[in-house]
mmCIF file of C-alpha atoms in Angstrom:
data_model
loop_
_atom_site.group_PDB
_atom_site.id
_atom_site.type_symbol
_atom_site.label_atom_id
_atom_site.label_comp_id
_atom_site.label_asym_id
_atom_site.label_seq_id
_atom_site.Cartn_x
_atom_site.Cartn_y
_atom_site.Cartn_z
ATOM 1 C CA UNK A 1 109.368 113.021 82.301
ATOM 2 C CA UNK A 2 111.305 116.733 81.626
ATOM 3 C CA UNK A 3 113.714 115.152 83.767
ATOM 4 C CA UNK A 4 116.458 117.842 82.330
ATOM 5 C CA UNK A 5 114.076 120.707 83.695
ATOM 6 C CA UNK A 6 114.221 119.455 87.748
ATOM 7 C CA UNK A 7 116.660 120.997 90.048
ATOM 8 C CA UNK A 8 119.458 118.495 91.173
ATOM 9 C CA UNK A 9 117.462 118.837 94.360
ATOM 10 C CA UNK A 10 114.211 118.042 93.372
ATOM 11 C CA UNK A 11 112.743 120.104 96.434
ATOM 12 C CA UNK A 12 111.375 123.259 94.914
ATOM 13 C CA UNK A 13 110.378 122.124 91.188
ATOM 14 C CA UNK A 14 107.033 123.045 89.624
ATOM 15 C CA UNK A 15 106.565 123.350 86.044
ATOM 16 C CA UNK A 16 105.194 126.807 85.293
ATOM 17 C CA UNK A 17 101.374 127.177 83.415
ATOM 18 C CA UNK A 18 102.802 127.864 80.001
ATOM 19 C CA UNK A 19 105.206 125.023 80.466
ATOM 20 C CA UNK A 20 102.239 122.463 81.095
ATOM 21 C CA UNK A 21 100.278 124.075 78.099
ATOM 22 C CA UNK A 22 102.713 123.162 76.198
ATOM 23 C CA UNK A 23 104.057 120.166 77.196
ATOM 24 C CA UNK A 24 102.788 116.555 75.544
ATOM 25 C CA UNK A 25 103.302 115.076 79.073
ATOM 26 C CA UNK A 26 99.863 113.350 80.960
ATOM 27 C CA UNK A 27 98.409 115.867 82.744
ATOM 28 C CA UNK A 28 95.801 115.579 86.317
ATOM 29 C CA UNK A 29 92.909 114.524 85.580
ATOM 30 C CA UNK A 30 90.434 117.705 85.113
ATOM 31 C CA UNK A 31 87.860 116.639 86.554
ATOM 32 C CA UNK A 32 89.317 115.535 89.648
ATOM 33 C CA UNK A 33 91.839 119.043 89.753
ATOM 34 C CA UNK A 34 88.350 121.739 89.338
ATOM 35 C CA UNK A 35 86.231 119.699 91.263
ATOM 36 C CA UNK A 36 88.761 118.685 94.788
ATOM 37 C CA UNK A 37 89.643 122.671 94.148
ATOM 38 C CA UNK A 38 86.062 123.790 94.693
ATOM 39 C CA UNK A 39 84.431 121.021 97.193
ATOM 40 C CA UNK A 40 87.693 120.247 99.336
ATOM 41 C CA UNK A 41 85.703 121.652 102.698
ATOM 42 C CA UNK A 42 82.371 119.696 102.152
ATOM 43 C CA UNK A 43 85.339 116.669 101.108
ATOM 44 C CA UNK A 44 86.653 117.072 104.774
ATOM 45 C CA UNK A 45 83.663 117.071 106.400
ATOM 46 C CA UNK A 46 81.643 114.131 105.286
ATOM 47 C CA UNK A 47 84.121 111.693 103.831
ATOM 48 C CA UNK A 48 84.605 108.652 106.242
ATOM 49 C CA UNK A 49 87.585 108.255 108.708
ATOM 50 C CA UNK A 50 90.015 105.051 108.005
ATOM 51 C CA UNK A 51 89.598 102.166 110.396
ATOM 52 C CA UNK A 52 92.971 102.150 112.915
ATOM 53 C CA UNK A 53 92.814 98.538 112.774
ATOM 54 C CA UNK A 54 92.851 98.317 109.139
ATOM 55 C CA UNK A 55 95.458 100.905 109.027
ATOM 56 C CA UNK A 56 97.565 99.120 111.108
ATOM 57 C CA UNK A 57 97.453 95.280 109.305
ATOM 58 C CA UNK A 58 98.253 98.230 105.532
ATOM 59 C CA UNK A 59 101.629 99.294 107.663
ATOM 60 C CA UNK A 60 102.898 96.457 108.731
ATOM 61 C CA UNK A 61 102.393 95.129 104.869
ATOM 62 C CA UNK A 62 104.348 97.814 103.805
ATOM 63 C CA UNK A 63 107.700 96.865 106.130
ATOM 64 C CA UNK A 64 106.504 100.345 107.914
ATOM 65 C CA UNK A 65 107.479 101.420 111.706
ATOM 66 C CA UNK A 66 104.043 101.594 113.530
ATOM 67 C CA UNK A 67 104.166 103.297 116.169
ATOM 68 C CA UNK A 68 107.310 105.278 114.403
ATOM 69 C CA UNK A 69 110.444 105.765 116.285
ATOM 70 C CA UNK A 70 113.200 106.472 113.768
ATOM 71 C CA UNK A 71 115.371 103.669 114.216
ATOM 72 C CA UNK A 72 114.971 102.354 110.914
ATOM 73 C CA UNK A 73 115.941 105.735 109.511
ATOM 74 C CA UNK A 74 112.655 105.245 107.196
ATOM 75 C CA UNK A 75 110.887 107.985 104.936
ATOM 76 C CA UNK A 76 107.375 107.944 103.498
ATOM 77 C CA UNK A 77 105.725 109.828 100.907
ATOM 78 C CA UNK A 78 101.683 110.208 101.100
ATOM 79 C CA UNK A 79 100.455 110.826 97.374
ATOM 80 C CA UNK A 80 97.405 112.894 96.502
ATOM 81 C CA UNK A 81 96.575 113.688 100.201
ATOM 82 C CA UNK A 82 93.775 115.378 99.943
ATOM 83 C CA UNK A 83 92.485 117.453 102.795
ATOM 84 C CA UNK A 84 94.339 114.684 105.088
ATOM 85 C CA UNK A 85 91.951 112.080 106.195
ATOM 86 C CA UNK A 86 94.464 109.407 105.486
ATOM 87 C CA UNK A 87 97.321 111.225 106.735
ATOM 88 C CA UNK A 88 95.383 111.077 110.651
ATOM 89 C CA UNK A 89 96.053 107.983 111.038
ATOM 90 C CA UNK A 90 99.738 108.387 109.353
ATOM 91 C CA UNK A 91 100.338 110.959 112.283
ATOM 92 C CA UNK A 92 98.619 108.835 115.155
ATOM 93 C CA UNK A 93 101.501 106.512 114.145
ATOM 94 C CA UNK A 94 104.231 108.515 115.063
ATOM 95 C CA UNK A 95 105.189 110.143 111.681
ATOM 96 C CA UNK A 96 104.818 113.685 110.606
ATOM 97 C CA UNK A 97 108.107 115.187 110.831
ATOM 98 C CA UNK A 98 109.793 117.013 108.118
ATOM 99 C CA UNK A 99 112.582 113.997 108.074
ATOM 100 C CA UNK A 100 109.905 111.225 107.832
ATOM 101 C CA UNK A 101 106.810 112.196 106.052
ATOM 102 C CA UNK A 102 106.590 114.355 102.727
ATOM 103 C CA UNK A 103 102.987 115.385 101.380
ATOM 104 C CA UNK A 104 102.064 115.469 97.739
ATOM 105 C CA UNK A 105 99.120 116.970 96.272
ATOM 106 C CA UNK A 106 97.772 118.532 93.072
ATOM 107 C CA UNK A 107 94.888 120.450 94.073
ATOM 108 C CA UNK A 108 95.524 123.902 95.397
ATOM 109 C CA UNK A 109 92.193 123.973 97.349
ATOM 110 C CA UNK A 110 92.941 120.323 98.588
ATOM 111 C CA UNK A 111 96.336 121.404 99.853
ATOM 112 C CA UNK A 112 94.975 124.881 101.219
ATOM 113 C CA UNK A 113 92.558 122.489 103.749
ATOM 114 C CA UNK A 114 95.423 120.084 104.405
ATOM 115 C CA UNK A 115 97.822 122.709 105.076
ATOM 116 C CA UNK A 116 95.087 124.281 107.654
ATOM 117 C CA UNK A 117 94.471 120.391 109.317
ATOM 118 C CA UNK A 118 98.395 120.127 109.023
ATOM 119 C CA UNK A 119 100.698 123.074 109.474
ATOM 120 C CA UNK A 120 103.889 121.145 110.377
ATOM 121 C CA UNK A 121 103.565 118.545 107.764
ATOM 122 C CA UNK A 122 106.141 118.739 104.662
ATOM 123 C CA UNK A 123 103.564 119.570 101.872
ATOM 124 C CA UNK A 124 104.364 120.069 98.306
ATOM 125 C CA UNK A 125 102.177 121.066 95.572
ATOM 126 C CA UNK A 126 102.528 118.187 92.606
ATOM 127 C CA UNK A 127 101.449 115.119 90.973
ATOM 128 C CA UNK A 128 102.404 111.736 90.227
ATOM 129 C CA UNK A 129 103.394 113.120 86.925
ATOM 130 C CA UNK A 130 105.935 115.259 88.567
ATOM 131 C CA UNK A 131 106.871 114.814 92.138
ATOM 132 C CA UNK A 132 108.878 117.533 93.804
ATOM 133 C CA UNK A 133 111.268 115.516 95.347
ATOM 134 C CA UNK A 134 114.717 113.467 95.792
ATOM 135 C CA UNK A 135 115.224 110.117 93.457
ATOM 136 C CA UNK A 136 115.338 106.798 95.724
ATOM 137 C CA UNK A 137 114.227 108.614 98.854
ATOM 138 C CA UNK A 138 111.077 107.180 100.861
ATOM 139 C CA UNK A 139 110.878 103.898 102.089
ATOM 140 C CA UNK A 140 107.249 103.844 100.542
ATOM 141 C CA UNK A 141 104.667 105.630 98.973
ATOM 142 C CA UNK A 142 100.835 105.550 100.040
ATOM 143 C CA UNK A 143 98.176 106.515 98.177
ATOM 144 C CA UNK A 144 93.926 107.015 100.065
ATOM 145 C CA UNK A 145 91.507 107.047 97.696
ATOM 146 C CA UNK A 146 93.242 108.869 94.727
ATOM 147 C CA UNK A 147 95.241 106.172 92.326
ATOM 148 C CA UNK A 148 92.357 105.633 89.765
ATOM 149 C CA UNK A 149 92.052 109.008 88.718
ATOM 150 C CA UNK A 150 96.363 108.581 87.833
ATOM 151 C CA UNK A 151 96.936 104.867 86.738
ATOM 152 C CA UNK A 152 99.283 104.527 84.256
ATOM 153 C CA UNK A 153 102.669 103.771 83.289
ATOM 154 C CA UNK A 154 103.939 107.402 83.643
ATOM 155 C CA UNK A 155 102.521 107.701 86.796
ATOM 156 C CA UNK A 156 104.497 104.293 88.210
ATOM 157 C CA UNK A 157 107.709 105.014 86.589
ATOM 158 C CA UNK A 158 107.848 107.985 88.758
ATOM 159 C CA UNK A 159 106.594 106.811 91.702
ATOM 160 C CA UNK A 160 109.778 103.932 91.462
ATOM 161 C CA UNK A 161 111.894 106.705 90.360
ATOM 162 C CA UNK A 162 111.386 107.990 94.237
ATOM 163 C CA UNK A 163 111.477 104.941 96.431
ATOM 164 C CA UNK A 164 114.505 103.571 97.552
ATOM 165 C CA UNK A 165 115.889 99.691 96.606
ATOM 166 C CA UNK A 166 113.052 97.333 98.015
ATOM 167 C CA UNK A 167 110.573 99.919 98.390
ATOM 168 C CA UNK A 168 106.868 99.420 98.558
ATOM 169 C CA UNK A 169 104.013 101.226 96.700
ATOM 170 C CA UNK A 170 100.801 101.101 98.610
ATOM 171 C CA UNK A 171 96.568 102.030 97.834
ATOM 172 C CA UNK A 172 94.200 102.025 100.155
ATOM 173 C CA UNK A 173 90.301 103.118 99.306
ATOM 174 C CA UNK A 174 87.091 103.116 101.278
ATOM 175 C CA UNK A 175 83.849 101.952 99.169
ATOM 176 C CA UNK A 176 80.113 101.947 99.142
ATOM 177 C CA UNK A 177 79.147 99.072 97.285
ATOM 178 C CA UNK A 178 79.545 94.972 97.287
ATOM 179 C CA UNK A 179 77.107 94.446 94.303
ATOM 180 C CA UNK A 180 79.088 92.055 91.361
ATOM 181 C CA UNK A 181 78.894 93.942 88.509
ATOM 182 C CA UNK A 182 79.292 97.192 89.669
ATOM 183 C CA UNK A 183 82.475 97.038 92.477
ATOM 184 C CA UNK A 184 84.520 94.736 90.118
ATOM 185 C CA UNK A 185 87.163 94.474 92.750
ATOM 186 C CA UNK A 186 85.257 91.907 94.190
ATOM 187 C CA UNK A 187 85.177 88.649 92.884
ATOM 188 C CA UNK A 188 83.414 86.877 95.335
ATOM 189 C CA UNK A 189 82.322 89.115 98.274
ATOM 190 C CA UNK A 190 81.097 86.972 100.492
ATOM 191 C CA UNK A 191 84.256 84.853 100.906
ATOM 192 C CA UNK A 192 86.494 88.604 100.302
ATOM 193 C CA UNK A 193 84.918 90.585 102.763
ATOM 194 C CA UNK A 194 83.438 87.400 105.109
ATOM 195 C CA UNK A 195 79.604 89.114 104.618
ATOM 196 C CA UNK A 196 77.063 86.902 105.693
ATOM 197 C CA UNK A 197 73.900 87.004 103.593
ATOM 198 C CA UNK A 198 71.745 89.328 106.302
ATOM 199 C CA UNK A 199 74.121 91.645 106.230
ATOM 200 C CA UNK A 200 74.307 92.085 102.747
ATOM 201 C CA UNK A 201 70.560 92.980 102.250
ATOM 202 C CA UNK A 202 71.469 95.615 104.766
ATOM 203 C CA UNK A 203 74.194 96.888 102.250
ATOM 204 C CA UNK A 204 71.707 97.377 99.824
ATOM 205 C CA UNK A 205 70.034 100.046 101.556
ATOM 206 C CA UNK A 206 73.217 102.044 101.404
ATOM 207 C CA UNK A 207 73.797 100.714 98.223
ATOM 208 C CA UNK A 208 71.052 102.617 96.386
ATOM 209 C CA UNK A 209 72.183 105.891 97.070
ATOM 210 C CA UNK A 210 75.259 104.843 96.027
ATOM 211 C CA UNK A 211 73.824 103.153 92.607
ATOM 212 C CA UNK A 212 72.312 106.243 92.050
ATOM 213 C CA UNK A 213 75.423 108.185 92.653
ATOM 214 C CA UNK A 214 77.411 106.778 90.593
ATOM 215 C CA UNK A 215 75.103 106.692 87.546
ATOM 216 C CA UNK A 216 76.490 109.589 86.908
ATOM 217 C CA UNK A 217 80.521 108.870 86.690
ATOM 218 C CA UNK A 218 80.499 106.842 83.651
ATOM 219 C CA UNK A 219 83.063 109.330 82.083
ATOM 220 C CA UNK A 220 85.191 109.585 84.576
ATOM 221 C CA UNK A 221 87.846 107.408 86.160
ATOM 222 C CA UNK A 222 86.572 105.472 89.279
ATOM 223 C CA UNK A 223 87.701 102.684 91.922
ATOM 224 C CA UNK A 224 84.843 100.879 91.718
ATOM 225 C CA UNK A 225 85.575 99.715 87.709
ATOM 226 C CA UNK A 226 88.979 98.334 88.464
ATOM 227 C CA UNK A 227 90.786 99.800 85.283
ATOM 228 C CA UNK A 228 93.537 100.645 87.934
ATOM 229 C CA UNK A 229 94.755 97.598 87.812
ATOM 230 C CA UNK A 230 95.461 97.480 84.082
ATOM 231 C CA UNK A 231 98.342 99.878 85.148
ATOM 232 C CA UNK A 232 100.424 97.088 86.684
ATOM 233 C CA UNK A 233 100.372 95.301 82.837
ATOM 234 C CA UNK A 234 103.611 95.177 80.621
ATOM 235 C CA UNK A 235 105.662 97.446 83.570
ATOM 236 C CA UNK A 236 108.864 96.042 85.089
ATOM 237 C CA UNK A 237 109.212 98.606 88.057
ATOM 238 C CA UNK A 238 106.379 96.567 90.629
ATOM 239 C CA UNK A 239 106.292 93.300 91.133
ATOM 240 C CA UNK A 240 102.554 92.104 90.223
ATOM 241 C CA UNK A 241 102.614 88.249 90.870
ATOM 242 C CA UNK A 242 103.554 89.222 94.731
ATOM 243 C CA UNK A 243 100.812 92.048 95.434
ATOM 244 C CA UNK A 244 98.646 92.035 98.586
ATOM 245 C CA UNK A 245 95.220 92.636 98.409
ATOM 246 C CA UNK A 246 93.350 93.134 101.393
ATOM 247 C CA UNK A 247 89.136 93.615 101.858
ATOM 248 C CA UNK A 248 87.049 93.972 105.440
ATOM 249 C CA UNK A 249 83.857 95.781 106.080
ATOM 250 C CA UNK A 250 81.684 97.522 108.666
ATOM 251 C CA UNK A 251 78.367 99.366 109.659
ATOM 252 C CA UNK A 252 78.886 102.517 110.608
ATOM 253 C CA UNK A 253 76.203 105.392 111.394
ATOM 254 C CA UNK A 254 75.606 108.340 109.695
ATOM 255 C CA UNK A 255 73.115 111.168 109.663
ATOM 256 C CA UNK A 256 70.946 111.257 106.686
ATOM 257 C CA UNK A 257 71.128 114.943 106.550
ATOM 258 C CA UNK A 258 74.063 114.076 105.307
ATOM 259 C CA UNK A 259 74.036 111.670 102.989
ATOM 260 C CA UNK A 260 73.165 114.283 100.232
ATOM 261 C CA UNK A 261 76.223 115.742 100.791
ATOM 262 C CA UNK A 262 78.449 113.099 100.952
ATOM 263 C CA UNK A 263 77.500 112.007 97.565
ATOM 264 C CA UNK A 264 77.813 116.037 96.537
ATOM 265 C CA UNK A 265 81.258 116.007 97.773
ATOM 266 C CA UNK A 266 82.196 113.274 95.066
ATOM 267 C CA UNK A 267 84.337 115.142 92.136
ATOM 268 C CA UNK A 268 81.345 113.542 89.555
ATOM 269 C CA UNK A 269 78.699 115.448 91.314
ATOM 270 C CA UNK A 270 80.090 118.277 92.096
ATOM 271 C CA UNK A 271 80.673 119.078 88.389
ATOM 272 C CA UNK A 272 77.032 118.655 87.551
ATOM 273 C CA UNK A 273 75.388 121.461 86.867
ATOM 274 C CA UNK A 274 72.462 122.237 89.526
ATOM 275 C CA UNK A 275 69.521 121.518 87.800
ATOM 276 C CA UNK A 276 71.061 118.007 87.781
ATOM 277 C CA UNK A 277 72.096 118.232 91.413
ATOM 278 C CA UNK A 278 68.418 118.928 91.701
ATOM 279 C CA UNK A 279 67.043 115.911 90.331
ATOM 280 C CA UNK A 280 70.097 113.910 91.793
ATOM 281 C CA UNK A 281 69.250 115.205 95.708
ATOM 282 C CA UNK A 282 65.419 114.410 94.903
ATOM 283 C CA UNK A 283 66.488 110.747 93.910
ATOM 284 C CA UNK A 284 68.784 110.758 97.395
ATOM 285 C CA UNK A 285 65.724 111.774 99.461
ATOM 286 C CA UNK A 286 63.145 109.178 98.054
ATOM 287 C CA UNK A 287 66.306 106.442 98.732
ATOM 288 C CA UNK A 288 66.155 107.907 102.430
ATOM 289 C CA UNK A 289 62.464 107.173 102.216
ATOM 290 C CA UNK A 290 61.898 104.204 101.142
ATOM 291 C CA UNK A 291 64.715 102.695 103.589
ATOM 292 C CA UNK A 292 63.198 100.265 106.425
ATOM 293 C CA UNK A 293 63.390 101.405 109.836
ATOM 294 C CA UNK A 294 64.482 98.115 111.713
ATOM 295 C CA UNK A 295 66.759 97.231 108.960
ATOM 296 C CA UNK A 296 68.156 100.182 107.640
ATOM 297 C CA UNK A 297 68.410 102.188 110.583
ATOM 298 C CA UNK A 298 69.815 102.582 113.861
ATOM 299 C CA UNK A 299 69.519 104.987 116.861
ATOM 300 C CA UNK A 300 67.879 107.434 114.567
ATOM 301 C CA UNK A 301 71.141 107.046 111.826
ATOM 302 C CA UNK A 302 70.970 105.489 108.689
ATOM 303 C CA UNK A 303 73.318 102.463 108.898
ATOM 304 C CA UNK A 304 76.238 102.868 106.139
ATOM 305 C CA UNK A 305 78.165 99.989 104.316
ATOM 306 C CA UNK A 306 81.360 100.817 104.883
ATOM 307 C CA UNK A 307 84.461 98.354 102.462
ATOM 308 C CA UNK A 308 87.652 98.833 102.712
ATOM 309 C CA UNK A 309 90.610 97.648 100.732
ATOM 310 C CA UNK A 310 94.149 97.926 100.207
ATOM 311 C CA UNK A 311 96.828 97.063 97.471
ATOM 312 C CA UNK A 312 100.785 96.471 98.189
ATOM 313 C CA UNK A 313 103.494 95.913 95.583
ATOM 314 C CA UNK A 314 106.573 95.831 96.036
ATOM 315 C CA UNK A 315 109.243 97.737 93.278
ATOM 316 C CA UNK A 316 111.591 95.641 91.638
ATOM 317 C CA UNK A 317 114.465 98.294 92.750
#
């Protein structure tokens, strides 16, 4: 991990460009870096909000103060924040001081919208490859929507190099899809997510325009496969026979002017070039079409599937 090259401090460390060039370290994903740099406004604006309630049940699974009031002394470290959709409902919570909450994130245009959303937050440019701060320090590390495109063994080792004895490592992702086959997180979703038949034939109206979004990441790392999980295999730093997993669901409404661009503002998409955005928006709009008003629709908004589901191990520290 270079560990030589950090600072006894750990604060301030960033390996320089010609360092990474030449290094034989893992490197952030590409795809995910260019793309999150370029699309990190249209990211903040159409990606969907965390439910409190869910966010609440992922806390107190991770032994963390909710509302926070410092009398457990505890740290946290968000990983891969993004433009700080997540880190809302972190904040509503009571954390976001310098002394309780540290930022992490590898995209420069991701951080340059989080830094705007956040200005008081502790953000540091870096990846789970490299994180810019203390050994055995935070109480637990969270990561929205990001893990898949950084699970390995290099990536955990350092994440345990940072939390303290008895420390918790925690994922949380939003989803579009239930169908088996293609979400292979779910097993079983009707007994998972408690979905009653009805309402998954609504899903599926959602679910096209997803099916036909993400006929297009087969190259790149996704959620939806479940490769993450291979991560956890042959490591001794998490305990995997005691991790929580955690599913629920809603409906929520969203314009379909929109929808386009909340598929556009996925890292798979935005790399296509745009006579495949083209044909890609075209397929969006006859999905739109070809939806049924008094099933697919309501109050003028298409009705989106919203999953949810979060992951909790605890390190072996």
């Amino acid at each position: 991990m270079l560990n030589s090259l950090r600072p006894l401090t750990g604060f301030k460390y960033q390996l320089k460009t010609l360092t990474r060039a030449m290094s034989t370290e893992p490197q952030v994903h590409p795809t995910s870096l260019n793309s999150f740099d370029s699309n990190h406004a249209l990211y903040d604006k159409v990606r969907p909000e965390f439910s409190p309630e869910i966010v609440a049940s992922f806390f107190k699974e991770l032994s963390l103060e909710t509302p926070y009031d410092g009398s457990k002394g505890q740290k946290l470290l968000e990983l891969a924040v993004g433009t700080g959709k997540f880190t809302k409902q972190i904040v509503a919570r009571g954390w976001g001081a310098p002394e309780n909450l540290t930022a992490v994130e590898p995209s420069s245009g991701m951080l340059e919208s989080f830094r705007k959303n956040f200005p008081n937050i502790d953000a540091r440019e870096g990846s789970s490859y490299e994180l810019p701060v203390e050994d055995s320090a935070y109480d637990a590390v969270i990561v929205s929507q990001g893990y898949h495109w950084f699970a390995d063994h290099n990536s955990l080792k350092e994440i345990y190099r940072v939390l303290k004895p008895g420390g918790k490592l925690g994922f949380i992702w939003n989803f579009d899809m239930i169908d088996l086959g293609f979400n292979k997180n779910l097993q079983d979703p009707k007994q998972q997510l408690g979905i009653s038949d009805e309402e998954i034939e609504i899903a599926k109206g959602w679910g096209q325009t997803a099916l036909d979004a993400h006929a297009y990441d087969g190259d790149v790392p996704q959620y939806r496969k479940a490769e993450w999980r291979k991560s956890f295999e042959n490591q001794s730093w998490f305990d995997k026979n005691n991790a929580v997993d955690f599913f629920k669901y809603s409906f929520l409404p969203f314009e379909k002017e929109l929808i386009y661009d909340y598929w556009l503002s996925r890292s798979y998409i935005t790399s296509l070039p745009d006579s495949e955005k083209a044909v890609f928006k075209k397929k969006i709009d006859e999905d739109i079409a070809a939806l049924k008003p008094e099933q697919h629709f309501d109050d003028g908004k298409v009705k989106q599937f919203l999953g949810t589901h979060y992951f909790v191990i605890q390190s072996t520290k």
